[in-house]
mmCIF file of C-alpha atoms and ligand atoms in Angstrom:
data_model
loop_
_atom_site.group_PDB
_atom_site.id
_atom_site.type_symbol
_atom_site.label_atom_id
_atom_site.label_comp_id
_atom_site.label_asym_id
_atom_site.label_seq_id
_atom_site.Cartn_x
_atom_site.Cartn_y
_atom_site.Cartn_z
ATOM 1 C CA MET A 2 -105.102 98.273 8.652
ATOM 2 C CA PRO A 3 -101.461 98.361 9.671
ATOM 3 C CA THR A 4 -99.826 101.607 10.585
ATOM 4 C CA TYR A 5 -96.484 102.391 9.056
ATOM 5 C CA HIS A 6 -93.919 104.725 10.411
ATOM 6 C CA TYR A 7 -92.126 107.031 8.016
ATOM 7 C CA ARG A 8 -89.367 109.531 8.403
ATOM 8 C CA CYS A 9 -88.141 112.220 6.085
ATOM 9 C CA LYS A 10 -84.390 112.371 5.695
ATOM 10 C CA ASN A 11 -84.574 115.935 4.505
ATOM 11 C CA CYS A 12 -86.431 117.600 7.346
ATOM 12 C CA ASN A 13 -86.591 114.737 9.875
ATOM 13 C CA TYR A 14 -90.344 114.851 9.855
ATOM 14 C CA ASP A 15 -91.802 111.781 11.536
ATOM 15 C CA PHE A 16 -95.230 110.567 10.708
ATOM 16 C CA THR A 17 -97.341 107.473 10.601
ATOM 17 C CA GLU A 18 -99.735 106.378 7.939
ATOM 18 C CA GLN A 19 -102.371 103.703 7.914
ATOM 19 C CA GLN A 20 -102.019 101.722 4.739
ATOM 20 C CA SER A 21 -103.071 98.378 3.456
ATOM 21 C CA PHE A 22 -100.435 95.909 2.394
ATOM 22 C CA SER A 23 -101.145 96.584 -1.239
ATOM 23 C CA ASP A 24 -100.683 100.322 -0.987
ATOM 24 C CA ALA A 25 -97.538 101.793 -2.415
ATOM 25 C CA PRO A 26 -95.155 103.167 0.182
ATOM 26 C CA ILE A 27 -95.038 106.886 0.661
ATOM 27 C CA THR A 28 -91.996 108.521 -0.836
ATOM 28 C CA VAL A 29 -92.845 112.202 -0.760
ATOM 29 C CA CYS A 30 -92.658 114.093 2.482
ATOM 30 C CA PRO A 31 -95.973 115.793 3.314
ATOM 31 C CA GLN A 32 -94.139 118.548 5.104
ATOM 32 C CA CYS A 33 -91.294 119.592 2.820
ATOM 33 C CA GLY A 34 -92.324 117.856 -0.398
ATOM 34 C CA GLU A 35 -88.974 116.156 -0.932
ATOM 35 C CA GLU A 36 -88.740 112.549 -2.002
ATOM 36 C CA GLN A 37 -86.680 111.698 1.022
ATOM 37 C CA VAL A 38 -89.157 109.643 2.963
ATOM 38 C CA HIS A 39 -88.228 106.169 4.032
ATOM 39 C CA LYS A 40 -90.123 103.610 5.993
ATOM 40 C CA VAL A 41 -89.029 103.007 9.546
ATOM 41 C CA TYR A 42 -89.220 99.454 10.719
ATOM 42 C CA SER A 43 -89.491 99.173 14.429
ATOM 43 C CA ALA A 44 -90.451 96.277 16.600
ATOM 44 C CA VAL A 45 -91.225 98.545 19.498
ATOM 45 C CA PRO A 46 -93.973 101.127 19.757
ATOM 46 C CA ILE A 47 -93.085 104.495 18.365
ATOM 47 C CA GLU A 48 -90.906 106.338 20.769
ATOM 48 C CA PHE A 49 -88.909 109.412 20.059
ATOM 49 C CA LYS A 50 -85.403 109.047 21.307
ATOM 50 C CA GLY A 51 -82.832 111.742 21.362
ATOM 51 C CA SER A 52 -82.927 114.895 23.334
ATOM 52 C CA GLY A 53 -84.281 114.777 26.805
ATOM 53 C CA PHE A 54 -85.004 112.046 29.245
ATOM 54 C CA TYR A 55 -88.539 111.741 30.330
ATOM 55 C CA ARG A 56 -88.606 108.217 31.569
ATOM 56 C CA THR A 57 -89.408 108.424 35.188
ATOM 57 C CA ASP A 58 -90.333 104.834 35.862
ATOM 58 C CA LYS A 59 -87.978 103.146 38.285
ATOM 59 C CA SER A 60 -89.443 99.715 37.955
ATOM 60 C CA LYS A 61 -87.909 97.150 35.658
HETATM 61 ZN ZN1 ZN B 122 -89.436 116.414 4.764
#
């Protein structure tokens, strides 16, 4: 079952949900209850960017 990545535009809550292809996409935020959730399409594994650098690898 594929895992989808969702984000709430209201409270910026990030979450993932395992859903089958036939399942309807989630629209309601489980945290704040607002219908502000949109699916995040990412080709890379989930990685939270933004504040803070915690990449310590020096290899390329
Ligand atoms: Zn929310």
